[in-house]
Coordinates of N, CA and C and ligand atoms in Angstrom, one line a residue:
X10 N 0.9 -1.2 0.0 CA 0.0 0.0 0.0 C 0.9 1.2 0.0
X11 N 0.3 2.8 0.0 CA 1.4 3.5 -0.1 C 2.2 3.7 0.9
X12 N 1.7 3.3 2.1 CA 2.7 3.1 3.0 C 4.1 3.2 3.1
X13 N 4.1 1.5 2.3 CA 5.2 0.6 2.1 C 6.1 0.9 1.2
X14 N 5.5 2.3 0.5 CA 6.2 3.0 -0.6 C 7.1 4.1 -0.2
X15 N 6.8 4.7 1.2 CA 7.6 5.7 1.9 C 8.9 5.1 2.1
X16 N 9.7 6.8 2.3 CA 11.3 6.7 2.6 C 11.4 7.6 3.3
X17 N 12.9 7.4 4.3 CA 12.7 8.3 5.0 C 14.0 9.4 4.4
X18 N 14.1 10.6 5.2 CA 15.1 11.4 5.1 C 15.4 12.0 6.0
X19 N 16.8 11.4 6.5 CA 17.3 12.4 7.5 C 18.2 13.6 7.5
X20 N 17.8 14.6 8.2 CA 18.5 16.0 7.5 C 19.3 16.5 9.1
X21 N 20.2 16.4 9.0 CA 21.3 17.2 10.0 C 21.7 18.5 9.7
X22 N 21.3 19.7 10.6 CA 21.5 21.0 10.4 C 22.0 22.0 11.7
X23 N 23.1 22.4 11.1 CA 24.5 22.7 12.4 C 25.0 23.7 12.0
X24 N 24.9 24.9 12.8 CA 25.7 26.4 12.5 C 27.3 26.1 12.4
X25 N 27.7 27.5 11.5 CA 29.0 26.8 11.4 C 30.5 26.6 12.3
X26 N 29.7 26.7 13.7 CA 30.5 26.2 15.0 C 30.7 24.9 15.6
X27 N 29.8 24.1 14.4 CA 29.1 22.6 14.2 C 28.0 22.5 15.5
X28 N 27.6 23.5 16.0 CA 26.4 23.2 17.1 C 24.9 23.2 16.3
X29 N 24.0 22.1 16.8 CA 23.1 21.9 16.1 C 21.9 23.1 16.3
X30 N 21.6 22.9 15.3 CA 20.4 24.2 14.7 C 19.0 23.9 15.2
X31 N 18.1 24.6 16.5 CA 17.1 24.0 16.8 C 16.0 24.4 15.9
X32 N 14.7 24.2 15.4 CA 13.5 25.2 14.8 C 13.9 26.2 13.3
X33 N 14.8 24.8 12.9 CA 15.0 25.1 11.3 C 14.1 23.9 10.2
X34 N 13.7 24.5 9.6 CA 12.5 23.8 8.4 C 13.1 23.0 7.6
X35 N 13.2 21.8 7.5 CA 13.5 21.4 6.7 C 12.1 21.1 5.2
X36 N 12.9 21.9 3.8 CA 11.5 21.5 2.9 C 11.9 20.3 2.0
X37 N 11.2 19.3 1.3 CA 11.6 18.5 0.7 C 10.6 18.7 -0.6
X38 N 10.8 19.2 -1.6 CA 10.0 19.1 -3.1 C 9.9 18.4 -4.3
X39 N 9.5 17.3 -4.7 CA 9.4 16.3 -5.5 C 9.8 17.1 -6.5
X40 N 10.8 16.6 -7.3 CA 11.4 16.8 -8.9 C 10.2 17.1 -9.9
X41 N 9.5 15.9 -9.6 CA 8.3 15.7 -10.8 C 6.9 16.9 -10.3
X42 N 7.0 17.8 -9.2 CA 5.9 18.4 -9.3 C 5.2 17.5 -8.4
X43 N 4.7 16.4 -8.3 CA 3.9 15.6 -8.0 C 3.8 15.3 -6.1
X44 N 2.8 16.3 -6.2 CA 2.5 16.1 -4.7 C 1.0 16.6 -4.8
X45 N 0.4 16.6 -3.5 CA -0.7 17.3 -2.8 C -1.1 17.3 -1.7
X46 N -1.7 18.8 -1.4 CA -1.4 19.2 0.0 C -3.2 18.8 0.5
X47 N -3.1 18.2 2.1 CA -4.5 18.1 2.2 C -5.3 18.9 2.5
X48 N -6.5 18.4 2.0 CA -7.7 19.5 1.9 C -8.4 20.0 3.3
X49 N -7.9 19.6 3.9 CA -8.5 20.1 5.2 C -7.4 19.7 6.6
X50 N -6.4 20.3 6.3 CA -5.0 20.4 7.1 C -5.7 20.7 8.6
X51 N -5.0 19.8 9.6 CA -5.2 19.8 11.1 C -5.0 21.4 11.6
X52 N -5.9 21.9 12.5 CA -5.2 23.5 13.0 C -4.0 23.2 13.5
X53 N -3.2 24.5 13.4 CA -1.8 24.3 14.4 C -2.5 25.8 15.0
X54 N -1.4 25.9 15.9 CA -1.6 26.8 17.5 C -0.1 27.3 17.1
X55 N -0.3 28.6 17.3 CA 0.9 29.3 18.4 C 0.6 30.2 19.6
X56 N 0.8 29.5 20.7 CA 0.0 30.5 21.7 C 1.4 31.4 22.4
X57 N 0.5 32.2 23.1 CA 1.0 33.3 24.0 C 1.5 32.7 25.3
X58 N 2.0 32.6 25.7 CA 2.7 32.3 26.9 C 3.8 32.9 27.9
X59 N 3.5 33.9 28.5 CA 5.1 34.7 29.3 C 5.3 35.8 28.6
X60 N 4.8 36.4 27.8 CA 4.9 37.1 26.4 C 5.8 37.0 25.9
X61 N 5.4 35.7 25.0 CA 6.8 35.2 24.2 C 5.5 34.2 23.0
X62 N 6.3 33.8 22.1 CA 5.3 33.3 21.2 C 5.7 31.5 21.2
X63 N 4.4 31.2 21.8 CA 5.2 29.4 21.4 C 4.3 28.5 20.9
X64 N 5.0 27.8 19.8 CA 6.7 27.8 19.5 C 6.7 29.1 19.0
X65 N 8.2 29.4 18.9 CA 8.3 30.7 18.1 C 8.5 30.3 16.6
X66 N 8.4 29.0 16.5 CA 8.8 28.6 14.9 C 7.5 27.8 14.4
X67 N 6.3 28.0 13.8 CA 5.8 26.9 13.2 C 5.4 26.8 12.1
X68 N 6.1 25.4 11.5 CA 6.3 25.2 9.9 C 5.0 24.2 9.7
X69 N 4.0 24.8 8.8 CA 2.8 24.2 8.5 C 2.7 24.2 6.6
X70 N 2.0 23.4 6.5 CA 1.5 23.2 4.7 C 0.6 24.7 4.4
X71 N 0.7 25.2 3.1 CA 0.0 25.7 2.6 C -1.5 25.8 2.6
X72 N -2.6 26.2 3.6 CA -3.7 25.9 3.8 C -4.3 25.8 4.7
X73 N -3.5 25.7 5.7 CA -3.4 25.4 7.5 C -4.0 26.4 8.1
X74 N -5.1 26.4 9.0 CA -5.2 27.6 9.8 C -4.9 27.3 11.1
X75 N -4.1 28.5 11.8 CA -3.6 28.6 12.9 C -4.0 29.2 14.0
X76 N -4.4 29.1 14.7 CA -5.1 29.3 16.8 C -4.0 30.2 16.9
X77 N -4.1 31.5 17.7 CA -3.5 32.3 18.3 C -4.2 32.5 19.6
X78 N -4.2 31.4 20.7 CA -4.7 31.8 21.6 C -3.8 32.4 22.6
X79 N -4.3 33.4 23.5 CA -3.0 34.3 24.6 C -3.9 33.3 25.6
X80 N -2.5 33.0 26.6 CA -3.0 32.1 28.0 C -1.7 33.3 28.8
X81 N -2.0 34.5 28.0 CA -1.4 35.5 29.3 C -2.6 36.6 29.5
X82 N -2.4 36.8 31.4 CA -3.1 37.7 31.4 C -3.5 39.4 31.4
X83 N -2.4 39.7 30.2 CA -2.6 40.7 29.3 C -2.4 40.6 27.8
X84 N -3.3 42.0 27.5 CA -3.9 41.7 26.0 C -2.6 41.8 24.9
X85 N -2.7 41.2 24.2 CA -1.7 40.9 22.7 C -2.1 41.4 21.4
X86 N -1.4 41.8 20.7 CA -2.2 42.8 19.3 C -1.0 41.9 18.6
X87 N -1.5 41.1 18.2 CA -0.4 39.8 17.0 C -0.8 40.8 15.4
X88 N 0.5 40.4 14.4 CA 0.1 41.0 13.6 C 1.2 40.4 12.6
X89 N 0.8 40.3 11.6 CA 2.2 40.8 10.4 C 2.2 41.5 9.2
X90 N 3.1 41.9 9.0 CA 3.7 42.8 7.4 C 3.8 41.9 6.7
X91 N 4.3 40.5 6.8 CA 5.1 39.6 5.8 C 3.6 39.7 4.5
X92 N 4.6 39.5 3.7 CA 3.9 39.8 2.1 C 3.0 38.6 1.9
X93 N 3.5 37.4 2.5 CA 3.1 35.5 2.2 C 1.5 35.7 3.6
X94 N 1.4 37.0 4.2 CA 0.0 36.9 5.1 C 0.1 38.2 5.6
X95 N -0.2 39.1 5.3 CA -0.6 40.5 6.3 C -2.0 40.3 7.2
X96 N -1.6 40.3 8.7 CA -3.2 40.2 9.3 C -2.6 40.5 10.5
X97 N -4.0 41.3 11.4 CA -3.6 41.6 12.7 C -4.7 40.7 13.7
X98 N -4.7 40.8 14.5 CA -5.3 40.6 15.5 C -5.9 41.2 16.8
X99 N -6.2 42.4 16.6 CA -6.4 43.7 17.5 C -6.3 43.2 19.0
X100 N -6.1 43.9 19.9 CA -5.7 43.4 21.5 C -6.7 42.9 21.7
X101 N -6.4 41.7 22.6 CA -7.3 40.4 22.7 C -6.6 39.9 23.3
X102 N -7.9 38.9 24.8 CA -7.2 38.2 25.7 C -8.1 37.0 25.0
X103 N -7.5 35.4 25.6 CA -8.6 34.6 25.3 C -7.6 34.3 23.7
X104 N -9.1 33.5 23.6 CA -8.7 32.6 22.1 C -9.8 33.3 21.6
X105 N -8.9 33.7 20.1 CA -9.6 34.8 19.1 C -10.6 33.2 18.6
X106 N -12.0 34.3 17.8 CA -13.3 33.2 17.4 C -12.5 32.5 16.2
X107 N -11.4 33.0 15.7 CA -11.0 32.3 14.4 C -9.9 32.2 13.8
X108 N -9.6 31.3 13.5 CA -8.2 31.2 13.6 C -7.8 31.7 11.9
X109 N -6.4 31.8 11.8 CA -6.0 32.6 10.4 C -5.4 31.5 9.6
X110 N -6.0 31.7 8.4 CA -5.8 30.5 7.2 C -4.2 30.6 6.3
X111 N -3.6 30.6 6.6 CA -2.3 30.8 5.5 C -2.5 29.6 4.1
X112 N -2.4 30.8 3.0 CA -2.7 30.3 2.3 C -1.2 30.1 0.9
X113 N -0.3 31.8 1.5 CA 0.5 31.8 0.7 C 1.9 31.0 1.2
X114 N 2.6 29.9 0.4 CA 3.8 29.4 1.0 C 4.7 31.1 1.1
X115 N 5.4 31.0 2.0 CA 6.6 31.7 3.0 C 6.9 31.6 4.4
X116 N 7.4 32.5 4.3 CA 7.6 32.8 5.6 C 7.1 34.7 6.8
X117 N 6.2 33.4 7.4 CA 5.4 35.0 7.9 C 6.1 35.3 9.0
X118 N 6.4 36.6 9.7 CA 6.9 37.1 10.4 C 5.8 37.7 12.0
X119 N 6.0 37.4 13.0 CA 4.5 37.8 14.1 C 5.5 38.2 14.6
X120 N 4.7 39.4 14.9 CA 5.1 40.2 16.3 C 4.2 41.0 17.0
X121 N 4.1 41.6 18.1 CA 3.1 42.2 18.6 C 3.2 43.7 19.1
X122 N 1.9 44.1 18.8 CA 2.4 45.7 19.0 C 2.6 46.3 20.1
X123 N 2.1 45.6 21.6 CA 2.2 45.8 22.3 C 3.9 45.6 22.8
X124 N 3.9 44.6 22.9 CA 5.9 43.5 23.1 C 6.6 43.3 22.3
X125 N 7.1 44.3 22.3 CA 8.4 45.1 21.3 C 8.9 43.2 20.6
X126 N 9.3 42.9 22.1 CA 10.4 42.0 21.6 C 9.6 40.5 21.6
X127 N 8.1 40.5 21.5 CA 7.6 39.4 20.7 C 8.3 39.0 19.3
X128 N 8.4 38.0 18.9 CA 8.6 37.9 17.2 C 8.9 35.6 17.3
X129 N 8.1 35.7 17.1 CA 7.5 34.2 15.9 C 7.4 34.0 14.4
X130 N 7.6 33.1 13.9 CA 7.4 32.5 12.4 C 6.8 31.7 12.0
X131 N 5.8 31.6 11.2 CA 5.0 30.9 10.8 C 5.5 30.6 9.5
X132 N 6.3 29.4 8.9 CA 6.9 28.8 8.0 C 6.0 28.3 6.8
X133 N 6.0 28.5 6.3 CA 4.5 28.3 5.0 C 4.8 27.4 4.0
X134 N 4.5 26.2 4.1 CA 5.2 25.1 3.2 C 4.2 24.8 1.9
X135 N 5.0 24.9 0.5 CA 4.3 24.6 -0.2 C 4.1 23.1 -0.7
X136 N 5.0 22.4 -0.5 CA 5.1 21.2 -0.5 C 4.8 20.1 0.7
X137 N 3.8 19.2 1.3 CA 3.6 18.3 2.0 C 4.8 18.2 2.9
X138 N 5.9 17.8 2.0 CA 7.0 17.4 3.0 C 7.7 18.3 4.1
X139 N 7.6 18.4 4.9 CA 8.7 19.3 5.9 C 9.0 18.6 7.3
X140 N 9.7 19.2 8.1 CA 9.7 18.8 9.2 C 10.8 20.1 9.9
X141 N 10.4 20.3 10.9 CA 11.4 21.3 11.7 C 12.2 20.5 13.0
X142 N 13.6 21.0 12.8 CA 14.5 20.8 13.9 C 14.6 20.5 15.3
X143 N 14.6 19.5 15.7 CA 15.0 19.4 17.5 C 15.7 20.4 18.1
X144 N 16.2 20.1 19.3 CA 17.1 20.3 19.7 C 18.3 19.6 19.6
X145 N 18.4 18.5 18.8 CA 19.8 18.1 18.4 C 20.0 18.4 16.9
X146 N 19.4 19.2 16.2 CA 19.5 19.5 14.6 C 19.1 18.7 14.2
X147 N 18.5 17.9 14.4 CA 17.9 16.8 13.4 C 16.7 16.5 12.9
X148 N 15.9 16.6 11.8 CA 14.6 16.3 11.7 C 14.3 15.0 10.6
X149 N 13.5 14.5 10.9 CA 13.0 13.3 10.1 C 12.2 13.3 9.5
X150 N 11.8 12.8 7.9 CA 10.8 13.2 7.3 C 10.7 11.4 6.9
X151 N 9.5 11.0 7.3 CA 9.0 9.7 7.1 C 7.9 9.3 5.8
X152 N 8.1 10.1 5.3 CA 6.8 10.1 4.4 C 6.9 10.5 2.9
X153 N 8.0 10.3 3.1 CA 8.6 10.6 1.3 C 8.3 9.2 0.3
X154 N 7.4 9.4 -1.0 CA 7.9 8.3 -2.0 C 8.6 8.6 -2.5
X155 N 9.7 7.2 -2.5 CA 11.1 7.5 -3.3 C 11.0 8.3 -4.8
X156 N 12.3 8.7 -5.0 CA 12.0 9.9 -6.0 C 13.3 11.0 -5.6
X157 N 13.4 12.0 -7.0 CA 13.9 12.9 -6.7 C 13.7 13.8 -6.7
X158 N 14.4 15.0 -5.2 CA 13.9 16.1 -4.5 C 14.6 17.2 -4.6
X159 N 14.2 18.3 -4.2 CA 15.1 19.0 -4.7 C 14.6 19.5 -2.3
X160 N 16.2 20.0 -2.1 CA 15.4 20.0 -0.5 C 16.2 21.2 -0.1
X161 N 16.1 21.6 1.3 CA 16.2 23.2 1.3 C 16.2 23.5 2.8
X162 N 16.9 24.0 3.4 CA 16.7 24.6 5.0 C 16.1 26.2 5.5
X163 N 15.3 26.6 6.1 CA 15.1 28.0 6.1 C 15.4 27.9 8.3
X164 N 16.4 29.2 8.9 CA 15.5 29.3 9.8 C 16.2 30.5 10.2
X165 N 15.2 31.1 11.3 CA 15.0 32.6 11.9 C 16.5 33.3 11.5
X166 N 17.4 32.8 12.0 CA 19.0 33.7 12.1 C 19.6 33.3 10.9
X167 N 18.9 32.6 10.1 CA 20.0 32.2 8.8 C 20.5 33.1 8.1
X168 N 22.0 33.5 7.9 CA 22.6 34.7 7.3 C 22.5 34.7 5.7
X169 N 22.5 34.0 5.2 CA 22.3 33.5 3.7 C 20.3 33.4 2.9
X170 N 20.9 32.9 2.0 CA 19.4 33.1 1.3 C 18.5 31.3 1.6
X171 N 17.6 31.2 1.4 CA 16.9 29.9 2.1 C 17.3 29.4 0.3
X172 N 16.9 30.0 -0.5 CA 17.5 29.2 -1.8 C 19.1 28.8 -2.1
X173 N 19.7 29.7 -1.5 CA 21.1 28.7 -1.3 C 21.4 27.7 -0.9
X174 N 20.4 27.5 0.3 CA 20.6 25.6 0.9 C 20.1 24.6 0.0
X175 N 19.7 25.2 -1.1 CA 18.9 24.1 -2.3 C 20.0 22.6 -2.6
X176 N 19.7 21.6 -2.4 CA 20.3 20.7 -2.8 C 19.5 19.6 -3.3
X177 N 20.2 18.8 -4.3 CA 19.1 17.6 -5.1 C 19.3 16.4 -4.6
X178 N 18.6 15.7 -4.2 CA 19.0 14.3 -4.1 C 17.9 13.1 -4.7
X179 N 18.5 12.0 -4.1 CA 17.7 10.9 -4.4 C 16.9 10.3 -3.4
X180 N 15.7 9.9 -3.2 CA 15.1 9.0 -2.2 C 15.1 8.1 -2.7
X181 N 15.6 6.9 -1.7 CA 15.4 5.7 -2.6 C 14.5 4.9 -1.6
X182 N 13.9 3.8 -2.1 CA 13.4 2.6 -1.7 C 14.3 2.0 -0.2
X183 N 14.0 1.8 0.9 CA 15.1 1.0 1.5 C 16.0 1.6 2.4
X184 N 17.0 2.6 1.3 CA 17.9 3.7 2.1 C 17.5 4.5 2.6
X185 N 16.5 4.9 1.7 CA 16.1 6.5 1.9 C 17.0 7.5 1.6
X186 N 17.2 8.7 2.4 CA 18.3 9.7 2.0 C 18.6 10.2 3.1
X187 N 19.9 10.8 3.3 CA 20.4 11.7 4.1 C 21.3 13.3 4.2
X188 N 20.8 13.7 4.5 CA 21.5 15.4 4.5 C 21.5 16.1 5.3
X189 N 23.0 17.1 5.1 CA 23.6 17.9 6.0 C 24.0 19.2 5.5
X190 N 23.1 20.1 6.5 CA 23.9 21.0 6.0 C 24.5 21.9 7.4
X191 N 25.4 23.0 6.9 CA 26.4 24.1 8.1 C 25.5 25.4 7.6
X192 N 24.9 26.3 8.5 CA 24.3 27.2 8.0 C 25.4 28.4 8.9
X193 N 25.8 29.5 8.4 CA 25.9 30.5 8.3 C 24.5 31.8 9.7
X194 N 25.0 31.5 10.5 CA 23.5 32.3 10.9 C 24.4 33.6 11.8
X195 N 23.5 34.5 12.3 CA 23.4 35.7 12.9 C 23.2 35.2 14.4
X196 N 23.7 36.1 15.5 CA 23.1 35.9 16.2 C 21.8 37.0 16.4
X197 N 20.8 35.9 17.4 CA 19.2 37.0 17.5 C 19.5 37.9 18.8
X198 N 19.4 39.1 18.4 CA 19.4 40.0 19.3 C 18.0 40.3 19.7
X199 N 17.1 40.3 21.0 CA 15.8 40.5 21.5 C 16.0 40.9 22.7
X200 N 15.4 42.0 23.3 CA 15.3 42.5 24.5 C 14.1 42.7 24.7
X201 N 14.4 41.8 26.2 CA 12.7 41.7 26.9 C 12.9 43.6 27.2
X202 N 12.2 44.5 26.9 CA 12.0 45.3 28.2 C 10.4 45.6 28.3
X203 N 10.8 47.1 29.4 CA 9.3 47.1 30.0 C 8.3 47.2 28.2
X204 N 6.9 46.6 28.7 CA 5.6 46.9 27.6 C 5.5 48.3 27.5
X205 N 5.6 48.3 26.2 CA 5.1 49.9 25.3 C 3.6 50.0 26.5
X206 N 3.0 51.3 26.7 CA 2.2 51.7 27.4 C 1.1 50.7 26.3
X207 N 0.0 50.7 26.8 CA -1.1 50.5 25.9 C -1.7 51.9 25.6
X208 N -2.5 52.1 24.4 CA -3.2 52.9 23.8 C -4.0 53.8 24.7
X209 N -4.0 55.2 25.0 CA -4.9 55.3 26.2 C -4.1 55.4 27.6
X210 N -2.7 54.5 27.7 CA -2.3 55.1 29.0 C -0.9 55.7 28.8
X211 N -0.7 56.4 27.5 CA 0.7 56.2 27.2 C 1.8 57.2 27.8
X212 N 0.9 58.0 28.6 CA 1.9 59.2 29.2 C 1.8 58.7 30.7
X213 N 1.1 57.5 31.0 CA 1.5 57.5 32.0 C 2.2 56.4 33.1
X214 N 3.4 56.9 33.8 CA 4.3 56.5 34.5 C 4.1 54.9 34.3
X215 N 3.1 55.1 35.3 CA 2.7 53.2 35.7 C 2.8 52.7 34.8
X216 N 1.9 52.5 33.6 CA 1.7 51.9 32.9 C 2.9 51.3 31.9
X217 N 4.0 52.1 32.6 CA 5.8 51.4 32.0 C 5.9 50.5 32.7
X218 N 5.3 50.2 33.7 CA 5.9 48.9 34.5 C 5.4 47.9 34.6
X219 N 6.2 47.0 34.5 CA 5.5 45.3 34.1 C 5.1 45.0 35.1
X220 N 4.1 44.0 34.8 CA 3.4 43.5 35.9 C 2.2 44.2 36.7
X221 N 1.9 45.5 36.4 CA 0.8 46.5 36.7 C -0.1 46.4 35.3
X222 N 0.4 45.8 33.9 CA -0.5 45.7 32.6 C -1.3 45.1 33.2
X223 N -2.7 45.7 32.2 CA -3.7 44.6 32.4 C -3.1 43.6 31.7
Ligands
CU22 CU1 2.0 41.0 23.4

């Protein structure tokens, strides 16, 4: 059955100090074109937590709608510029009524207008296959029919272009395939500080001080 048709691919991904790369995307794209994405993709979630986005990485298929529920208790204004989804989510506690459909493959960029130093990624796959990074750089993609791919790494600090990691291989029957890449990355500069005032209190004092937000 098609099962028994799958291969796997293992992809090892390591800055170039050889330390492994956590919450990097690995994409895998059939040669032939020949895929399809399902018609009614499971939701994924990135929630609010600590005011921080988690995960701050999530690599989903083309078509996916995603939960932005805040389980903090102050309000969050989520939003993005990225070109692959512009949408905001006006300040809001709780789980918004509806979750947001990505429809374009990229890479969407979240941050919040309130918490400067929020910032999450919503990874936008156009092809079925992906899988994102451990914490040991490793991700595993189980569900390849053999074939050739053309495959690709994208993640947050990568200094280089996500089309430069382009490499071709072969899946085969049996073996399957393996790949490595050294990425080149930045380090992420983010500073917690105090919350921008909210709208309405912004001249005053308090309202600089964490932990006094609603
Ligand atoms: Cu926020």
């Amino acid at each position: 059955m098609a099962l028994a048709q799958t291969a796997n691919l293992a992809a090892t991904v390591a800055d170039s100090q050889g330390h492994p790369l956590a919450d990097a995307v690995v994409v895998a794209t059939p040669v032939d074109g020949h895929y399809h994405l399902d018609e009614h993709p499971q939701q994924a979630i990135v929630d609010q937590i600590d005011k921080e986005f988690v995960p701050p990485v999530v690599a989903i298929a083309a078509g996916t709608p995603v939960m932005f529920p805040n389980h903090d208790n102050v309000r969050h204004h989520v939003y993005s510029f990225s070109p692959a989804k512009r949408f905001e989510l006006p300040l809001y506690q709780g789980v918004p009524a509806k979750p947001i459909v990505f429809d374009t493959p990229g890479v969407v960029v979240l941050g919040c207008n309130i918490h400067d130093w929020m910032v999450g990624y919503v990874y936008v796959s156009e092809s079925p296959y992906f899988f994102k990074t451990g914490k040991d750089g490793k991700a595993r993609l189980t569900n390849l029919p053999p074939g050739a791919y053309v495959v690709r790494v994208w993640h947050p600090q990568l200094a280089g272009t996500e089309e430069a990691t382009r490499k071709s291989i072969e899946v085969t029957r049996g073996r399957g395939a393996e790949v490595t890449w050294t990425l080149d990355v930045t380090p992420e500069v983010r500073v917690r500080s105090a919350p921008m005032p909210e709208r309405g209190t912004r001249y005053s004092p308090v309202a600089s001080v964490r932990g006094v937000m609603r």
